[in-house]
PDB file of N, CA and C in Angstrom:
ATOM      1  N   MET B   1      -8.507 -54.936 -80.427  1.00 73.00           N
ATOM      2  CA  MET B   1      -9.178 -53.913 -79.664  1.00 73.00           C
ATOM      3  C   MET B   1     -10.680 -54.157 -79.719  1.00 73.00           C
ATOM      4  N   ASN B   2     -11.298 -54.174 -78.558  1.00 86.00           N
ATOM      5  CA  ASN B   2     -12.740 -54.361 -78.458  1.00 86.00           C
ATOM      6  C   ASN B   2     -13.413 -53.003 -78.326  1.00 86.00           C
ATOM      7  N   LEU B   3     -14.401 -52.739 -79.163  1.00 88.00           N
ATOM      8  CA  LEU B   3     -15.145 -51.492 -79.126  1.00 88.00           C
ATOM      9  C   LEU B   3     -16.607 -51.806 -78.847  1.00 88.00           C
ATOM     10  N   THR B   4     -17.138 -51.242 -77.760  1.00 91.00           N
ATOM     11  CA  THR B   4     -18.533 -51.423 -77.388  1.00 91.00           C
ATOM     12  C   THR B   4     -19.194 -50.059 -77.348  1.00 91.00           C
ATOM     13  N   ILE B   5     -20.253 -49.896 -78.140  1.00 91.00           N
ATOM     14  CA  ILE B   5     -21.006 -48.640 -78.157  1.00 91.00           C
ATOM     15  C   ILE B   5     -22.432 -48.973 -77.730  1.00 91.00           C
ATOM     16  N   SER B   6     -22.882 -48.338 -76.656  1.00 92.00           N
ATOM     17  CA  SER B   6     -24.239 -48.586 -76.176  1.00 92.00           C
ATOM     18  C   SER B   6     -24.941 -47.267 -75.924  1.00 92.00           C
ATOM     19  N   GLY B   7     -26.261 -47.314 -75.945  1.00 92.00           N
ATOM     20  CA  GLY B   7     -27.056 -46.116 -75.743  1.00 92.00           C
ATOM     21  C   GLY B   7     -27.993 -46.266 -74.571  1.00 92.00           C
ATOM     22  N   HIS B   8     -28.197 -45.182 -73.867  1.00 90.00           N
ATOM     23  CA  HIS B   8     -29.126 -45.151 -72.740  1.00 90.00           C
ATOM     24  C   HIS B   8     -30.161 -44.086 -73.061  1.00 90.00           C
ATOM     25  N   HIS B   9     -31.397 -44.494 -73.293  1.00 87.00           N
ATOM     26  CA  HIS B   9     -32.487 -43.619 -73.731  1.00 87.00           C
ATOM     27  C   HIS B   9     -32.247 -43.066 -75.124  1.00 87.00           C
ATOM     28  N   VAL B  10     -31.433 -43.736 -75.902  1.00 88.00           N
ATOM     29  CA  VAL B  10     -31.192 -43.333 -77.284  1.00 88.00           C
ATOM     30  C   VAL B  10     -30.846 -44.587 -78.084  1.00 88.00           C
ATOM     31  N   GLU B  11     -31.327 -44.624 -79.313  1.00 89.00           N
ATOM     32  CA  GLU B  11     -30.994 -45.736 -80.191  1.00 89.00           C
ATOM     33  C   GLU B  11     -29.690 -45.416 -80.905  1.00 89.00           C
ATOM     34  N   VAL B  12     -28.767 -46.346 -80.869  1.00 90.00           N
ATOM     35  CA  VAL B  12     -27.479 -46.157 -81.527  1.00 90.00           C
ATOM     36  C   VAL B  12     -27.653 -46.588 -82.985  1.00 90.00           C
ATOM     37  N   THR B  13     -27.754 -45.601 -83.855  1.00 91.00           N
ATOM     38  CA  THR B  13     -27.950 -45.872 -85.276  1.00 91.00           C
ATOM     39  C   THR B  13     -26.608 -46.196 -85.927  1.00 91.00           C
ATOM     40  N   PRO B  14     -26.631 -46.796 -87.097  1.00 93.00           N
ATOM     41  CA  PRO B  14     -25.362 -47.056 -87.809  1.00 93.00           C
ATOM     42  C   PRO B  14     -24.571 -45.778 -88.102  1.00 93.00           C
ATOM     43  N   ALA B  15     -25.268 -44.662 -88.315  1.00 93.00           N
ATOM     44  CA  ALA B  15     -24.570 -43.397 -88.571  1.00 93.00           C
ATOM     45  C   ALA B  15     -23.806 -42.938 -87.325  1.00 93.00           C
ATOM     46  N   ILE B  16     -24.427 -43.053 -86.160  1.00 92.00           N
ATOM     47  CA  ILE B  16     -23.760 -42.669 -84.911  1.00 92.00           C
ATOM     48  C   ILE B  16     -22.604 -43.612 -84.635  1.00 92.00           C
ATOM     49  N   ARG B  17     -22.825 -44.900 -84.866  1.00 92.00           N
ATOM     50  CA  ARG B  17     -21.772 -45.902 -84.652  1.00 92.00           C
ATOM     51  C   ARG B  17     -20.563 -45.621 -85.548  1.00 92.00           C
ATOM     52  N   GLU B  18     -20.813 -45.289 -86.797  1.00 94.00           N
ATOM     53  CA  GLU B  18     -19.724 -44.987 -87.734  1.00 94.00           C
ATOM     54  C   GLU B  18     -19.008 -43.691 -87.350  1.00 94.00           C
ATOM     55  N   TYR B  19     -19.768 -42.700 -86.874  1.00 93.00           N
ATOM     56  CA  TYR B  19     -19.182 -41.431 -86.455  1.00 93.00           C
ATOM     57  C   TYR B  19     -18.231 -41.635 -85.272  1.00 93.00           C
ATOM     58  N   VAL B  20     -18.661 -42.410 -84.286  1.00 92.00           N
ATOM     59  CA  VAL B  20     -17.815 -42.703 -83.123  1.00 92.00           C
ATOM     60  C   VAL B  20     -16.579 -43.479 -83.570  1.00 92.00           C
ATOM     61  N   HIS B  21     -16.766 -44.438 -84.453  1.00 92.00           N
ATOM     62  CA  HIS B  21     -15.645 -45.262 -84.921  1.00 92.00           C
ATOM     63  C   HIS B  21     -14.602 -44.419 -85.654  1.00 92.00           C
ATOM     64  N   THR B  22     -15.035 -43.493 -86.511  1.00 92.00           N
ATOM     65  CA  THR B  22     -14.075 -42.653 -87.232  1.00 92.00           C
ATOM     66  C   THR B  22     -13.373 -41.674 -86.295  1.00 92.00           C
ATOM     67  N   LYS B  23     -14.085 -41.181 -85.279  1.00 91.00           N
ATOM     68  CA  LYS B  23     -13.455 -40.275 -84.325  1.00 91.00           C
ATOM     69  C   LYS B  23     -12.409 -40.993 -83.469  1.00 91.00           C
ATOM     70  N   LEU B  24     -12.649 -42.265 -83.150  1.00 89.00           N
ATOM     71  CA  LEU B  24     -11.701 -43.016 -82.329  1.00 89.00           C
ATOM     72  C   LEU B  24     -10.462 -43.447 -83.103  1.00 89.00           C
ATOM     73  N   GLU B  25     -10.478 -43.301 -84.425  1.00 88.00           N
ATOM     74  CA  GLU B  25      -9.274 -43.572 -85.216  1.00 88.00           C
ATOM     75  C   GLU B  25      -8.140 -42.625 -84.801  1.00 88.00           C
ATOM     76  N   ARG B  26      -8.507 -41.424 -84.398  1.00 85.00           N
ATOM     77  CA  ARG B  26      -7.513 -40.441 -83.953  1.00 85.00           C
ATOM     78  C   ARG B  26      -6.778 -40.927 -82.714  1.00 85.00           C
ATOM     79  N   ILE B  27      -7.480 -41.605 -81.824  1.00 84.00           N
ATOM     80  CA  ILE B  27      -6.855 -42.133 -80.615  1.00 84.00           C
ATOM     81  C   ILE B  27      -5.892 -43.252 -80.979  1.00 84.00           C
ATOM     82  N   ARG B  28      -6.317 -44.118 -81.890  1.00 83.00           N
ATOM     83  CA  ARG B  28      -5.443 -45.224 -82.293  1.00 83.00           C
ATOM     84  C   ARG B  28      -4.216 -44.738 -83.042  1.00 83.00           C
ATOM     85  N   ARG B  29      -4.318 -43.600 -83.688  1.00 82.00           N
ATOM     86  CA  ARG B  29      -3.164 -43.039 -84.388  1.00 82.00           C
ATOM     87  C   ARG B  29      -2.088 -42.594 -83.391  1.00 82.00           C
ATOM     88  N   HIS B  30      -2.511 -42.086 -82.233  1.00 77.00           N
ATOM     89  CA  HIS B  30      -1.560 -41.623 -81.226  1.00 77.00           C
ATOM     90  C   HIS B  30      -1.031 -42.751 -80.357  1.00 77.00           C
ATOM     91  N   PHE B  31      -1.882 -43.723 -80.064  1.00 78.00           N
ATOM     92  CA  PHE B  31      -1.509 -44.759 -79.098  1.00 78.00           C
ATOM     93  C   PHE B  31      -2.156 -46.057 -79.542  1.00 78.00           C
ATOM     94  N   ASP B  32      -1.360 -47.026 -79.947  1.00 77.00           N
ATOM     95  CA  ASP B  32      -1.912 -48.243 -80.532  1.00 77.00           C
ATOM     96  C   ASP B  32      -2.040 -49.397 -79.541  1.00 77.00           C
ATOM     97  N   GLN B  33      -1.784 -49.182 -78.272  1.00 79.00           N
ATOM     98  CA  GLN B  33      -1.855 -50.246 -77.278  1.00 79.00           C
ATOM     99  C   GLN B  33      -3.177 -50.229 -76.515  1.00 79.00           C
ATOM    100  N   VAL B  34      -4.257 -49.931 -77.210  1.00 82.00           N
ATOM    101  CA  VAL B  34      -5.583 -49.889 -76.603  1.00 82.00           C
ATOM    102  C   VAL B  34      -6.137 -51.311 -76.553  1.00 82.00           C
ATOM    103  N   ILE B  35      -6.626 -51.716 -75.378  1.00 86.00           N
ATOM    104  CA  ILE B  35      -7.162 -53.062 -75.210  1.00 86.00           C
ATOM    105  C   ILE B  35      -8.676 -53.072 -75.395  1.00 86.00           C
ATOM    106  N   ASP B  36      -9.362 -52.153 -74.729  1.00 90.00           N
ATOM    107  CA  ASP B  36     -10.819 -52.186 -74.724  1.00 90.00           C
ATOM    108  C   ASP B  36     -11.368 -50.767 -74.646  1.00 90.00           C
ATOM    109  N   ILE B  37     -12.440 -50.495 -75.397  1.00 91.00           N
ATOM    110  CA  ILE B  37     -13.108 -49.195 -75.361  1.00 91.00           C
ATOM    111  C   ILE B  37     -14.597 -49.443 -75.161  1.00 91.00           C
ATOM    112  N   ALA B  38     -15.192 -48.756 -74.187  1.00 93.00           N
ATOM    113  CA  ALA B  38     -16.631 -48.821 -73.955  1.00 93.00           C
ATOM    114  C   ALA B  38     -17.197 -47.405 -74.009  1.00 93.00           C
ATOM    115  N   VAL B  39     -18.085 -47.152 -74.961  1.00 93.00           N
ATOM    116  CA  VAL B  39     -18.697 -45.839 -75.146  1.00 93.00           C
ATOM    117  C   VAL B  39     -20.165 -45.951 -74.761  1.00 93.00           C
ATOM    118  N   ILE B  40     -20.629 -45.017 -73.920  1.00 94.00           N
ATOM    119  CA  ILE B  40     -22.036 -44.975 -73.508  1.00 94.00           C
ATOM    120  C   ILE B  40     -22.593 -43.604 -73.890  1.00 94.00           C
ATOM    121  N   LEU B  41     -23.612 -43.611 -74.717  1.00 93.00           N
ATOM    122  CA  LEU B  41     -24.267 -42.384 -75.156  1.00 93.00           C
ATOM    123  C   LEU B  41     -25.612 -42.289 -74.447  1.00 93.00           C
ATOM    124  N   THR B  42     -25.881 -41.129 -73.821  1.00 91.00           N
ATOM    125  CA  THR B  42     -27.078 -40.959 -72.997  1.00 91.00           C
ATOM    126  C   THR B  42     -27.798 -39.672 -73.373  1.00 91.00           C
ATOM    127  N   VAL B  43     -29.120 -39.726 -73.379  1.00 90.00           N
ATOM    128  CA  VAL B  43     -29.939 -38.527 -73.548  1.00 90.00           C
ATOM    129  C   VAL B  43     -30.814 -38.405 -72.311  1.00 90.00           C
ATOM    130  N   ASP B  44     -30.622 -37.316 -71.539  1.00 85.00           N
ATOM    131  CA  ASP B  44     -31.432 -37.033 -70.355  1.00 85.00           C
ATOM    132  C   ASP B  44     -32.422 -35.935 -70.713  1.00 85.00           C
ATOM    133  N   LYS B  45     -33.698 -36.230 -70.605  1.00 77.00           N
ATOM    134  CA  LYS B  45     -34.724 -35.240 -70.926  1.00 77.00           C
ATOM    135  C   LYS B  45     -35.162 -34.566 -69.639  1.00 77.00           C
ATOM    136  N   LEU B  46     -34.484 -33.499 -69.283  1.00 73.00           N
ATOM    137  CA  LEU B  46     -34.823 -32.764 -68.067  1.00 73.00           C
ATOM    138  C   LEU B  46     -36.070 -31.919 -68.287  1.00 73.00           C
ATOM    139  N   ARG B  47     -35.999 -31.010 -69.242  1.00 68.00           N
ATOM    140  CA  ARG B  47     -37.145 -30.232 -69.704  1.00 68.00           C
ATOM    141  C   ARG B  47     -37.063 -30.211 -71.220  1.00 68.00           C
ATOM    142  N   GLU B  48     -38.063 -29.697 -71.856  1.00 62.00           N
ATOM    143  CA  GLU B  48     -38.095 -29.731 -73.316  1.00 62.00           C
ATOM    144  C   GLU B  48     -36.910 -28.991 -73.939  1.00 62.00           C
ATOM    145  N   LYS B  49     -36.580 -27.812 -73.413  1.00 62.00           N
ATOM    146  CA  LYS B  49     -35.479 -27.055 -74.008  1.00 62.00           C
ATOM    147  C   LYS B  49     -34.123 -27.375 -73.381  1.00 62.00           C
ATOM    148  N   ASP B  50     -34.090 -28.131 -72.290  1.00 67.00           N
ATOM    149  CA  ASP B  50     -32.832 -28.456 -71.632  1.00 67.00           C
ATOM    150  C   ASP B  50     -32.419 -29.909 -71.868  1.00 67.00           C
ATOM    151  N   LYS B  51     -32.546 -30.356 -73.080  1.00 66.00           N
ATOM    152  CA  LYS B  51     -32.097 -31.719 -73.361  1.00 66.00           C
ATOM    153  C   LYS B  51     -30.586 -31.776 -73.203  1.00 66.00           C
ATOM    154  N   ARG B  52     -30.133 -32.770 -72.529  1.00 85.00           N
ATOM    155  CA  ARG B  52     -28.704 -32.954 -72.307  1.00 85.00           C
ATOM    156  C   ARG B  52     -28.263 -34.247 -72.966  1.00 85.00           C
ATOM    157  N   HIS B  53     -27.290 -34.140 -73.814  1.00 89.00           N
ATOM    158  CA  HIS B  53     -26.684 -35.312 -74.448  1.00 89.00           C
ATOM    159  C   HIS B  53     -25.349 -35.549 -73.772  1.00 89.00           C
ATOM    160  N   LYS B  54     -25.163 -36.756 -73.306  1.00 90.00           N
ATOM    161  CA  LYS B  54     -23.965 -37.088 -72.554  1.00 90.00           C
ATOM    162  C   LYS B  54     -23.253 -38.248 -73.248  1.00 90.00           C
ATOM    163  N   ALA B  55     -21.945 -38.147 -73.316  1.00 92.00           N
ATOM    164  CA  ALA B  55     -21.135 -39.216 -73.878  1.00 92.00           C
ATOM    165  C   ALA B  55     -20.058 -39.578 -72.863  1.00 92.00           C
ATOM    166  N   ASP B  56     -19.975 -40.852 -72.524  1.00 94.00           N
ATOM    167  CA  ASP B  56     -18.968 -41.375 -71.594  1.00 94.00           C
ATOM    168  C   ASP B  56     -18.112 -42.380 -72.345  1.00 94.00           C
ATOM    169  N   ILE B  57     -16.862 -42.461 -71.935  1.00 94.00           N
ATOM    170  CA  ILE B  57     -15.985 -43.470 -72.512  1.00 94.00           C
ATOM    171  C   ILE B  57     -15.079 -44.021 -71.422  1.00 94.00           C
ATOM    172  N   ASN B  58     -14.892 -45.324 -71.441  1.00 94.00           N
ATOM    173  CA  ASN B  58     -13.926 -46.006 -70.591  1.00 94.00           C
ATOM    174  C   ASN B  58     -12.917 -46.655 -71.520  1.00 94.00           C
ATOM    175  N   LEU B  59     -11.688 -46.230 -71.405  1.00 90.00           N
ATOM    176  CA  LEU B  59     -10.616 -46.726 -72.266  1.00 90.00           C
ATOM    177  C   LEU B  59      -9.669 -47.532 -71.402  1.00 90.00           C
ATOM    178  N   HIS B  60      -9.500 -48.786 -71.744  1.00 90.00           N
ATOM    179  CA  HIS B  60      -8.595 -49.665 -70.998  1.00 90.00           C
ATOM    180  C   HIS B  60      -7.346 -49.868 -71.832  1.00 90.00           C
ATOM    181  N   ILE B  61      -6.228 -49.347 -71.332  1.00 86.00           N
ATOM    182  CA  ILE B  61      -4.939 -49.534 -71.984  1.00 86.00           C
ATOM    183  C   ILE B  61      -4.030 -50.270 -71.016  1.00 86.00           C
ATOM    184  N   SER B  62      -2.912 -50.731 -71.499  1.00 81.00           N
ATOM    185  CA  SER B  62      -2.028 -51.515 -70.641  1.00 81.00           C
ATOM    186  C   SER B  62      -1.537 -50.659 -69.485  1.00 81.00           C
ATOM    187  N   GLY B  63      -1.937 -51.029 -68.277  1.00 79.00           N
ATOM    188  CA  GLY B  63      -1.478 -50.346 -67.087  1.00 79.00           C
ATOM    189  C   GLY B  63      -2.385 -49.252 -66.567  1.00 79.00           C
ATOM    190  N   LYS B  64      -3.451 -48.896 -67.294  1.00 86.00           N
ATOM    191  CA  LYS B  64      -4.267 -47.778 -66.840  1.00 86.00           C
ATOM    192  C   LYS B  64      -5.654 -47.835 -67.471  1.00 86.00           C
ATOM    193  N   ASP B  65      -6.631 -47.330 -66.738  1.00 91.00           N
ATOM    194  CA  ASP B  65      -7.977 -47.124 -67.257  1.00 91.00           C
ATOM    195  C   ASP B  65      -8.237 -45.627 -67.288  1.00 91.00           C
ATOM    196  N   ILE B  66      -8.775 -45.140 -68.388  1.00 91.00           N
ATOM    197  CA  ILE B  66      -9.070 -43.719 -68.546  1.00 91.00           C
ATOM    198  C   ILE B  66     -10.570 -43.568 -68.729  1.00 91.00           C
ATOM    199  N   HIS B  67     -11.186 -42.688 -67.916  1.00 94.00           N
ATOM    200  CA  HIS B  67     -12.615 -42.405 -68.016  1.00 94.00           C
ATOM    201  C   HIS B  67     -12.785 -40.928 -68.352  1.00 94.00           C
ATOM    202  N   VAL B  68     -13.578 -40.657 -69.391  1.00 94.00           N
ATOM    203  CA  VAL B  68     -13.839 -39.288 -69.818  1.00 94.00           C
ATOM    204  C   VAL B  68     -15.330 -39.170 -70.102  1.00 94.00           C
ATOM    205  N   GLU B  69     -15.905 -38.007 -69.778  1.00 92.00           N
ATOM    206  CA  GLU B  69     -17.308 -37.755 -70.106  1.00 92.00           C
ATOM    207  C   GLU B  69     -17.475 -36.321 -70.563  1.00 92.00           C
ATOM    208  N   SER B  70     -18.505 -36.096 -71.371  1.00 92.00           N
ATOM    209  CA  SER B  70     -18.781 -34.744 -71.853  1.00 92.00           C
ATOM    210  C   SER B  70     -20.287 -34.557 -72.009  1.00 92.00           C
ATOM    211  N   LEU B  71     -20.729 -33.327 -71.843  1.00 89.00           N
ATOM    212  CA  LEU B  71     -22.134 -32.941 -71.978  1.00 89.00           C
ATOM    213  C   LEU B  71     -22.256 -31.893 -73.065  1.00 89.00           C
ATOM    214  N   ALA B  72     -23.350 -31.953 -73.822  1.00 89.00           N
ATOM    215  CA  ALA B  72     -23.607 -30.944 -74.849  1.00 89.00           C
ATOM    216  C   ALA B  72     -25.096 -30.962 -75.183  1.00 89.00           C
ATOM    217  N   HIS B  73     -25.522 -29.988 -75.985  1.00 87.00           N
ATOM    218  CA  HIS B  73     -26.914 -29.933 -76.416  1.00 87.00           C
ATOM    219  C   HIS B  73     -27.151 -30.808 -77.638  1.00 87.00           C
ATOM    220  N   ASP B  74     -26.086 -31.264 -78.280  1.00 88.00           N
ATOM    221  CA  ASP B  74     -26.166 -32.113 -79.462  1.00 88.00           C
ATOM    222  C   ASP B  74     -25.310 -33.347 -79.220  1.00 88.00           C
ATOM    223  N   LEU B  75     -25.762 -34.500 -79.656  1.00 89.00           N
ATOM    224  CA  LEU B  75     -25.024 -35.736 -79.422  1.00 89.00           C
ATOM    225  C   LEU B  75     -23.691 -35.737 -80.163  1.00 89.00           C
ATOM    226  N   TYR B  76     -23.681 -35.225 -81.374  1.00 92.00           N
ATOM    227  CA  TYR B  76     -22.432 -35.183 -82.145  1.00 92.00           C
ATOM    228  C   TYR B  76     -21.421 -34.221 -81.513  1.00 92.00           C
ATOM    229  N   ALA B  77     -21.906 -33.111 -80.957  1.00 92.00           N
ATOM    230  CA  ALA B  77     -21.010 -32.182 -80.258  1.00 92.00           C
ATOM    231  C   ALA B  77     -20.453 -32.828 -78.997  1.00 92.00           C
ATOM    232  N   ALA B  78     -21.269 -33.619 -78.315  1.00 92.00           N
ATOM    233  CA  ALA B  78     -20.792 -34.325 -77.118  1.00 92.00           C
ATOM    234  C   ALA B  78     -19.712 -35.343 -77.487  1.00 92.00           C
ATOM    235  N   ILE B  79     -19.895 -36.028 -78.614  1.00 93.00           N
ATOM    236  CA  ILE B  79     -18.889 -36.992 -79.066  1.00 93.00           C
ATOM    237  C   ILE B  79     -17.599 -36.280 -79.450  1.00 93.00           C
ATOM    238  N   ASP B  80     -17.715 -35.141 -80.137  1.00 94.00           N
ATOM    239  CA  ASP B  80     -16.514 -34.375 -80.506  1.00 94.00           C
ATOM    240  C   ASP B  80     -15.738 -33.922 -79.274  1.00 94.00           C
ATOM    241  N   ALA B  81     -16.447 -33.379 -78.285  1.00 94.00           N
ATOM    242  CA  ALA B  81     -15.790 -32.925 -77.054  1.00 94.00           C
ATOM    243  C   ALA B  81     -15.174 -34.101 -76.306  1.00 94.00           C
ATOM    244  N   LEU B  82     -15.856 -35.234 -76.323  1.00 93.00           N
ATOM    245  CA  LEU B  82     -15.357 -36.431 -75.664  1.00 93.00           C
ATOM    246  C   LEU B  82     -14.046 -36.892 -76.288  1.00 93.00           C
ATOM    247  N   VAL B  83     -13.984 -36.930 -77.593  1.00 93.00           N
ATOM    248  CA  VAL B  83     -12.771 -37.399 -78.266  1.00 93.00           C
ATOM    249  C   VAL B  83     -11.624 -36.410 -78.067  1.00 93.00           C
ATOM    250  N   ASP B  84     -11.926 -35.112 -78.027  1.00 93.00           N
ATOM    251  CA  ASP B  84     -10.880 -34.122 -77.760  1.00 93.00           C
ATOM    252  C   ASP B  84     -10.284 -34.316 -76.363  1.00 93.00           C
ATOM    253  N   LYS B  85     -11.142 -34.495 -75.370  1.00 93.00           N
ATOM    254  CA  LYS B  85     -10.657 -34.720 -74.005  1.00 93.00           C
ATOM    255  C   LYS B  85      -9.869 -36.019 -73.909  1.00 93.00           C
ATOM    256  N   LEU B  86     -10.374 -37.060 -74.543  1.00 92.00           N
ATOM    257  CA  LEU B  86      -9.710 -38.357 -74.504  1.00 92.00           C
ATOM    258  C   LEU B  86      -8.358 -38.305 -75.191  1.00 92.00           C
ATOM    259  N   ASP B  87      -8.285 -37.579 -76.290  1.00 91.00           N
ATOM    260  CA  ASP B  87      -7.024 -37.436 -77.009  1.00 91.00           C
ATOM    261  C   ASP B  87      -5.969 -36.772 -76.135  1.00 91.00           C
ATOM    262  N   ARG B  88      -6.353 -35.730 -75.412  1.00 92.00           N
ATOM    263  CA  ARG B  88      -5.401 -35.065 -74.509  1.00 92.00           C
ATOM    264  C   ARG B  88      -4.956 -36.009 -73.397  1.00 92.00           C
ATOM    265  N   GLN B  89      -5.875 -36.801 -72.856  1.00 91.00           N
ATOM    266  CA  GLN B  89      -5.527 -37.735 -71.786  1.00 91.00           C
ATOM    267  C   GLN B  89      -4.566 -38.816 -72.284  1.00 91.00           C
ATOM    268  N   VAL B  90      -4.817 -39.333 -73.483  1.00 89.00           N
ATOM    269  CA  VAL B  90      -3.974 -40.391 -74.034  1.00 89.00           C
ATOM    270  C   VAL B  90      -2.581 -39.858 -74.338  1.00 89.00           C
ATOM    271  N   ILE B  91      -2.494 -38.664 -74.902  1.00 88.00           N
ATOM    272  CA  ILE B  91      -1.180 -38.071 -75.182  1.00 88.00           C
ATOM    273  C   ILE B  91      -0.429 -37.811 -73.888  1.00 88.00           C
ATOM    274  N   LYS B  92      -1.123 -37.353 -72.857  1.00 89.00           N
ATOM    275  CA  LYS B  92      -0.497 -37.126 -71.553  1.00 89.00           C
ATOM    276  C   LYS B  92       0.029 -38.431 -70.972  1.00 89.00           C
ATOM    277  N   HIS B  93      -0.754 -39.499 -71.077  1.00 87.00           N
ATOM    278  CA  HIS B  93      -0.319 -40.809 -70.580  1.00 87.00           C
ATOM    279  C   HIS B  93       0.872 -41.328 -71.378  1.00 87.00           C
ATOM    280  N   LYS B  94       0.844 -41.143 -72.674  1.00 85.00           N
ATOM    281  CA  LYS B  94       1.939 -41.595 -73.525  1.00 85.00           C
ATOM    282  C   LYS B  94       3.226 -40.839 -73.204  1.00 85.00           C
ATOM    283  N   ASP B  95       3.123 -39.536 -72.959  1.00 85.00           N
ATOM    284  CA  ASP B  95       4.299 -38.747 -72.581  1.00 85.00           C
ATOM    285  C   ASP B  95       4.867 -39.199 -71.246  1.00 85.00           C
ATOM    286  N   LYS B  96       3.997 -39.529 -70.293  1.00 84.00           N
ATOM    287  CA  LYS B  96       4.484 -40.013 -69.003  1.00 84.00           C
ATOM    288  C   LYS B  96       5.232 -41.329 -69.150  1.00 84.00           C
ATOM    289  N   ILE B  97       4.728 -42.210 -69.980  1.00 81.00           N
ATOM    290  CA  ILE B  97       5.398 -43.488 -70.200  1.00 81.00           C
ATOM    291  C   ILE B  97       6.763 -43.278 -70.850  1.00 81.00           C
ATOM    292  N   GLN B  98       6.824 -42.413 -71.848  1.00 79.00           N
ATOM    293  CA  GLN B  98       8.074 -42.191 -72.561  1.00 79.00           C
ATOM    294  C   GLN B  98       9.087 -41.434 -71.728  1.00 79.00           C
ATOM    295  N   ASP B  99       8.652 -40.585 -70.816  1.00 70.00           N
ATOM    296  CA  ASP B  99       9.581 -39.830 -69.974  1.00 70.00           C
ATOM    297  C   ASP B  99      10.303 -40.735 -68.977  1.00 70.00           C
ATOM    298  N   HIS B 100       9.710 -41.852 -68.602  1.00 65.00           N
ATOM    299  CA  HIS B 100      10.333 -42.745 -67.632  1.00 65.00           C
ATOM    300  C   HIS B 100      11.345 -43.685 -68.265  1.00 65.00           C
ATOM    301  N   GLN B 101      11.450 -43.671 -69.569  1.00 59.00           N
ATOM    302  CA  GLN B 101      12.373 -44.570 -70.241  1.00 59.00           C
ATOM    303  C   GLN B 101      13.581 -43.802 -70.760  1.00 59.00           C
ATOM    304  N   HIS B 102      14.212 -43.021 -69.908  1.00 59.00           N
ATOM    305  CA  HIS B 102      15.384 -42.263 -70.311  1.00 59.00           C
ATOM    306  C   HIS B 102      16.636 -42.918 -69.730  1.00 59.00           C
ATOM    307  N   ASP B 103      17.786 -42.534 -70.243  1.00 58.00           N
ATOM    308  CA  ASP B 103      19.051 -43.101 -69.769  1.00 58.00           C
ATOM    309  C   ASP B 103      19.359 -42.621 -68.360  1.00 58.00           C
ATOM    310  N   ALA B 104      19.997 -43.485 -67.605  1.00 59.00           N
ATOM    311  CA  ALA B 104      20.420 -43.109 -66.264  1.00 59.00           C
ATOM    312  C   ALA B 104      21.572 -42.116 -66.362  1.00 59.00           C
ATOM    313  N   ILE B 105      21.747 -41.303 -65.338  1.00 60.00           N
ATOM    314  CA  ILE B 105      22.772 -40.268 -65.356  1.00 60.00           C
ATOM    315  C   ILE B 105      24.167 -40.884 -65.401  1.00 60.00           C
ATOM    316  N   LYS B 106      24.369 -42.019 -64.796  1.00 60.00           N
ATOM    317  CA  LYS B 106      25.703 -42.616 -64.777  1.00 60.00           C
ATOM    318  C   LYS B 106      26.111 -43.156 -66.143  1.00 60.00           C
ATOM    319  N   HIS B 107      25.154 -43.330 -67.072  1.00 62.00           N
ATOM    320  CA  HIS B 107      25.491 -43.835 -68.401  1.00 62.00           C
ATOM    321  C   HIS B 107      25.697 -42.711 -69.416  1.00 62.00           C
ATOM    322  N   ILE B 108      25.422 -41.483 -69.037  1.00 63.00           N
ATOM    323  CA  ILE B 108      25.618 -40.355 -69.944  1.00 63.00           C
ATOM    324  C   ILE B 108      27.101 -39.958 -69.863  1.00 63.00           C
ATOM    325  N   PRO B 109      27.790 -39.885 -71.013  1.00 65.00           N
ATOM    326  CA  PRO B 109      29.213 -39.540 -70.966  1.00 65.00           C
ATOM    327  C   PRO B 109      29.416 -38.086 -70.532  1.00 65.00           C
ATOM    328  N   ASP B 110      30.428 -37.867 -69.724  1.00 63.00           N
ATOM    329  CA  ASP B 110      30.772 -36.541 -69.216  1.00 63.00           C
ATOM    330  C   ASP B 110      31.616 -35.828 -70.259  1.00 63.00           C
ATOM    331  N   PRO B 111      31.207 -34.649 -70.746  1.00 69.00           N
ATOM    332  CA  PRO B 111      31.980 -33.964 -71.783  1.00 69.00           C
ATOM    333  C   PRO B 111      33.346 -33.471 -71.265  1.00 69.00           C
ATOM    334  N   ALA B 112      33.502 -33.258 -69.957  1.00 68.00           N
ATOM    335  CA  ALA B 112      34.779 -32.786 -69.410  1.00 68.00           C
ATOM    336  C   ALA B 112      35.824 -33.896 -69.447  1.00 68.00           C
ATOM    337  N   SER B 113      35.427 -35.144 -69.263  1.00 62.00           N
ATOM    338  CA  SER B 113      36.390 -36.234 -69.242  1.00 62.00           C
ATOM    339  C   SER B 113      36.768 -36.676 -70.652  1.00 62.00           C
ATOM    340  N   ALA B 114      36.019 -36.274 -71.660  1.00 58.00           N
ATOM    341  CA  ALA B 114      36.299 -36.677 -73.034  1.00 58.00           C
ATOM    342  C   ALA B 114      37.444 -35.877 -73.630  1.00 58.00           C
ATOM    343  N   SER B 115      37.757 -34.701 -73.113  1.00 55.00           N
ATOM    344  CA  SER B 115      38.814 -33.877 -73.712  1.00 55.00           C
ATOM    345  C   SER B 115      40.152 -34.061 -73.068  1.00 55.00           C
TER     346      SER B 115
END
């Protein structure tokens, strides 16, 4: 799995890098077929009191690309919200994959014919 963390108008410190890495462990716990992850952390200075911290993620898994973004007043809060949204998306994708791998109706034994 390739993990790329980049910053736009913000320096990605080792503490931020480690925080993102530990939060993404939750995603790998649910779904281990992740190919590539690209995280972009952005700080937009609109006005002094309206600082916006934005976190984007592009997750490439087999058969699908998932893009999630979140905004907050704190970078760590934006990362937390991002991972929560991403976790829901990954679980939803995993459920869709597993739902399509069920037995066909013709292979299910009929309880009326068994008696």
